[in-house]
XYZ file of C-alpha atoms in Angstrom:
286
model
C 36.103 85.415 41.091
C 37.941 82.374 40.091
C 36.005 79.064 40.207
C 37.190 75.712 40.713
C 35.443 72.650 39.407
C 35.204 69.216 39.929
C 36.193 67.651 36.657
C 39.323 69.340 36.505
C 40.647 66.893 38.733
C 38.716 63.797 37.352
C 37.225 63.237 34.366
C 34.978 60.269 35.529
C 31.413 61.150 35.810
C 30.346 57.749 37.503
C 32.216 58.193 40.334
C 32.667 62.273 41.135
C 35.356 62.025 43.817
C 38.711 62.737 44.511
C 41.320 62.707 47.152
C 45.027 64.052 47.398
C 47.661 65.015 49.644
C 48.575 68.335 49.086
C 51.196 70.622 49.934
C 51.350 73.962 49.724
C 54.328 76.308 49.559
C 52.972 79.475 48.588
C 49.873 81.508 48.636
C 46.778 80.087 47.192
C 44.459 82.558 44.933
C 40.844 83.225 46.217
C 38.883 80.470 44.665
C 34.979 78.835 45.046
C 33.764 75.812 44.039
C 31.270 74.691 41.535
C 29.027 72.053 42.090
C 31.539 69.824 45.031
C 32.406 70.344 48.326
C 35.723 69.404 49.964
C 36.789 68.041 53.560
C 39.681 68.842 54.488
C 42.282 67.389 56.754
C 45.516 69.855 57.749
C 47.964 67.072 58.608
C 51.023 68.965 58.574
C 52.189 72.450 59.505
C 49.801 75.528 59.676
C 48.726 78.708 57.417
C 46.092 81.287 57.450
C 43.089 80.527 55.866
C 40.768 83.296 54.157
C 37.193 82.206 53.854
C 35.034 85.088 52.173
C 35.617 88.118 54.501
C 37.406 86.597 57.286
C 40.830 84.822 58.367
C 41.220 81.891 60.526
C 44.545 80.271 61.669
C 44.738 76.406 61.487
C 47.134 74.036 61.323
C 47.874 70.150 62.333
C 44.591 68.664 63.362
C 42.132 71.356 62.029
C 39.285 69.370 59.953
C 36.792 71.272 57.850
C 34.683 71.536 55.053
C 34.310 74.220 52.245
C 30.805 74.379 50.283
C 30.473 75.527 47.148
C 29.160 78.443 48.512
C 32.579 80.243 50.218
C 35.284 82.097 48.796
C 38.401 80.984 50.512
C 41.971 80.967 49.805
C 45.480 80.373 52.019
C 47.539 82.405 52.886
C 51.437 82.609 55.038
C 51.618 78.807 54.462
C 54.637 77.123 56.805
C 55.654 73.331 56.156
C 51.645 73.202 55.532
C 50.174 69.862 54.234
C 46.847 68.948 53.736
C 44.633 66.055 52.031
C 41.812 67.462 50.236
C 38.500 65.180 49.942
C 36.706 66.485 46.865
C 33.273 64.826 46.741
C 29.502 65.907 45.495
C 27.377 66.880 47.983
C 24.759 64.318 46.658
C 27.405 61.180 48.105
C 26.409 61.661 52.164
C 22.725 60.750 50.941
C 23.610 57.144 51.762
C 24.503 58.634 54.767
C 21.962 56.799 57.765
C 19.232 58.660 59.828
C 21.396 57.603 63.447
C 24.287 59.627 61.797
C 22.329 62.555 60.146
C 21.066 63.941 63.205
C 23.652 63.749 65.554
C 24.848 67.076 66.407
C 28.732 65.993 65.304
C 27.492 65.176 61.714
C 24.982 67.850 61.567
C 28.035 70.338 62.960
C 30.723 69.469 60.838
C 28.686 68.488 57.311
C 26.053 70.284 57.150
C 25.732 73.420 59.044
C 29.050 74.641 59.430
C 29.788 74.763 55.774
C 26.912 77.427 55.002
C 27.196 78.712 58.549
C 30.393 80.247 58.009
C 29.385 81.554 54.459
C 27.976 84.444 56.773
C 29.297 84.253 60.054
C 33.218 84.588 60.870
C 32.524 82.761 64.656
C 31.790 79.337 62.683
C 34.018 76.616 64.708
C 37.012 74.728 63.464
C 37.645 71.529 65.534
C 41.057 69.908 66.106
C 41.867 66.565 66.338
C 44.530 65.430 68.511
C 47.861 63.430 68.065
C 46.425 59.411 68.412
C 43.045 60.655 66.250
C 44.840 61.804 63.717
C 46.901 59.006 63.505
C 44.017 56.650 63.054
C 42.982 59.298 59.975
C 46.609 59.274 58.747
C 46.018 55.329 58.306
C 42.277 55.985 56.504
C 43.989 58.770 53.805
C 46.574 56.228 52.859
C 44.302 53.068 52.069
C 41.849 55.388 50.281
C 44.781 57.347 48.150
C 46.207 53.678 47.531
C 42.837 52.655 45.918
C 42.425 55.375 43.879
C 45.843 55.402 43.028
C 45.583 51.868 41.734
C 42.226 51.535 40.489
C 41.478 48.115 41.359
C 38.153 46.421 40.325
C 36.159 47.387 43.049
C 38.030 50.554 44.218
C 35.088 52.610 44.006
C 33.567 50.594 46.504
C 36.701 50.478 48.889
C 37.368 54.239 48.867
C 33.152 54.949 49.333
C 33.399 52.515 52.632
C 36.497 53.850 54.083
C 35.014 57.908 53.619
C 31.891 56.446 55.182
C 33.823 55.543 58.091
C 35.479 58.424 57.572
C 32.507 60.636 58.147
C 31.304 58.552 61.341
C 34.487 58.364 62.976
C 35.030 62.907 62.372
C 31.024 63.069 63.537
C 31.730 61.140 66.461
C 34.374 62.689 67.545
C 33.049 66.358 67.057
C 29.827 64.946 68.374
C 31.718 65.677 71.963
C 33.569 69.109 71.298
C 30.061 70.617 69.745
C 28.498 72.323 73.125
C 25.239 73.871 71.464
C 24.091 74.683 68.271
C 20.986 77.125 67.697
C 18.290 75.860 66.949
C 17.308 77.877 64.248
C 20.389 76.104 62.531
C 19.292 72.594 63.386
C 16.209 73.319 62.115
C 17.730 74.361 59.041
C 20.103 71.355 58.779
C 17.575 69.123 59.630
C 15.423 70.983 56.220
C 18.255 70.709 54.297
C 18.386 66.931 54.728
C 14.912 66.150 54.267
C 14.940 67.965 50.815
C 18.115 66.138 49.617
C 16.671 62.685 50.461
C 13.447 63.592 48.913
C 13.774 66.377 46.016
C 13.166 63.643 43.635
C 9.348 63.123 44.724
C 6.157 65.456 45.568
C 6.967 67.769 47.710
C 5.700 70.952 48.890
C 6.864 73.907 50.955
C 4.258 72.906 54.068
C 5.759 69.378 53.572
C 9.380 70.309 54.056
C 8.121 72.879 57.044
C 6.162 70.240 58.764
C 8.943 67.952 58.917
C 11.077 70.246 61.010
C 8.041 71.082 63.281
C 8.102 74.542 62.141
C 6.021 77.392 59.757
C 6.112 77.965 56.260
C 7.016 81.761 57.375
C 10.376 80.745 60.111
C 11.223 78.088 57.555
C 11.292 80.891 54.667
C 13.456 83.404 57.241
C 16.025 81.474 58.326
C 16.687 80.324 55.373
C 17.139 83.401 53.375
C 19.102 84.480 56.635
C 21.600 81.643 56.249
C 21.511 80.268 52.562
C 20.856 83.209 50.775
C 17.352 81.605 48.964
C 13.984 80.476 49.649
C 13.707 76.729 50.547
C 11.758 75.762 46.961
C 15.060 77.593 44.999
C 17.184 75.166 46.445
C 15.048 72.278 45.587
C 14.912 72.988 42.275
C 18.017 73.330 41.705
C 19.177 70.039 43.120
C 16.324 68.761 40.485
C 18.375 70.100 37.484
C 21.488 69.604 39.285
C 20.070 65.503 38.415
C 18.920 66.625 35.540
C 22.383 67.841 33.948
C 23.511 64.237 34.655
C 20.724 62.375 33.281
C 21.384 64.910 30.512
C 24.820 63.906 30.253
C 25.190 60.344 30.791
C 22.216 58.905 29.099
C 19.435 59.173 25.845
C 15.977 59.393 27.802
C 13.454 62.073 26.365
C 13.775 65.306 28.045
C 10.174 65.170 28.787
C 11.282 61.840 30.982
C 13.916 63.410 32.419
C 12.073 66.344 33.892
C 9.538 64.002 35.249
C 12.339 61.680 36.987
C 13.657 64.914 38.238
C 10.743 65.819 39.978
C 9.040 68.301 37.844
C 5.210 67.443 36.912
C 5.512 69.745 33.868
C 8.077 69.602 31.156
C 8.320 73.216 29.776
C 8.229 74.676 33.332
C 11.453 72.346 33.488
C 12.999 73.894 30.194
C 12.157 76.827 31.575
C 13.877 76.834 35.127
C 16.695 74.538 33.521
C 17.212 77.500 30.968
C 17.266 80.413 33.278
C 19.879 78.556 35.515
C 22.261 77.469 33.175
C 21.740 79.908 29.784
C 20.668 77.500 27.466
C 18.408 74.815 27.261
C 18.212 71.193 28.187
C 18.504 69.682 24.349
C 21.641 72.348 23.705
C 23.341 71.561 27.129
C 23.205 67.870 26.136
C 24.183 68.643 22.563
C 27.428 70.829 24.374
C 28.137 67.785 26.471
């Protein structure tokens, strides 16, 4: 399986985003990607997309995004443009509690992406004509400032995908009829571990904030994520971890403990198993 990554688009570790038009003539290969997800926008024409086992038509007005999770690919492409939002999944932390649990955010960023991982019913709204218009105008001033790179462009292009994401979650706030409620209690779990896998938690903690047990947290999400609730907590710890690694000189001992881990080798130890090496060779590598 071919993987994609993030930094073969940009190179710029501060800021891990990126946004382009693109068009595509011919097939695309099956492809997952590592580490980012991407929203994206069919503004043009229409294809058949492939995601893991199943096929999906879309075309002008079809917004969705892929996880790092699914296998997808297009296919039969016809006059078919897109803009692809590549972004880590860390960036929609800043993301405000009146926007997180509305059932248009929760729908289109966080349970759709893993819900169709598994499930070939997962939804793809449509916006119409005069919305897409109004996204056509968004695209362009955020493509202009990374294009240009002005001093403050960073900040520019992180407002307008804010907006970005409230305008799409309002608007799919009104197509999205139900959603299970074993999902929002899972979306609702996922959130509360990305705002807080940096501190103390435990698995009755992350149950309790959901209003459910330790044993229906544990099922649904090996039924929908493929791993236990702790799993992915960790690894968004040394997901952290492999930036602090990276980007700066602290002691690894610090770093586990920033990361959340209360005990250094059980950090080397996790860290190693994950990514085949340990923390001082990774940073060494990098």
């Amino acid at each position: 399986m071919n993987s994609v990554y993030l930094d073969w688009f940009t190179k710029d570790e501060q800021f891990p985003f990126f946004i382009q038009y693109g068009g595509h003539d011919d097939n695309t290969f099956l492809h997952q990607h590592s580490g980012f997800s991407e929203l994206v926008i069919v503004l043009n024409g229409h294809a058949t997309h492939i995601v893991n086992d199943d096929t999906h038509f879309i075309k002008k007005g079809n917004v969705f995004v892929i996880s790092g999770e699914s296998v997808h690919a297009y296919r039969d492409p016809h006059e078919f443009k897109i803009c692809n939002i590549m972004y880590k999944p860390e960036i929609l932390r800043a993301i405000g509690q009146d926007l997180r649990i509305s059932s248009g955010y929760q729908a289109l960023f966080e349970i759709e992406p893993f819900y169709r991982n598994y499930h070939s019913d997962a939804a793809t709204p449509r916006l119409c004509i005069p919305n897409l218009e109004h996204i056509f105008s968004v695209i362009s001033i955020m493509i202009e400032e990374f294009t240009n790179k002005l001093k403050g462009y960073q900040s520019m292009i992180l407002s307008q995908f804010m907006g970005l994401v409230v305008y799409l979650s309002r608007h799919y706030g009104s197509q999205v009829t139900s959603i299970p409620n074993n999902l929002m209690h899972l979306a609702n779990t996922i959130s509360y571990i990305e705002d807080h896998y940096l501190e103390s938690i435990t698995l009755e903690n992350i149950a309790n904030h959901s209003n459910i047990s330790v044993r229906y947290l544990n099922r649904i999400f090996q039924a929908y994520y493929r791993t236990t609730p702790m799993s992915y907590l960790i690894r968004l710890r040394l997901d952290r971890a492999c930036t602090l690694l990276k980007q700066t000189r602290l002691p690894i001992t610090d770093i586990s403990y920033q990361c959340g881990f209360n005990d250094s080798n059980y950090f080397t130890r996790q860290f190693s198993k994950v990514y085949k090496q340990s923390p001082k060779a990774y940073r060494d590598d990098h």
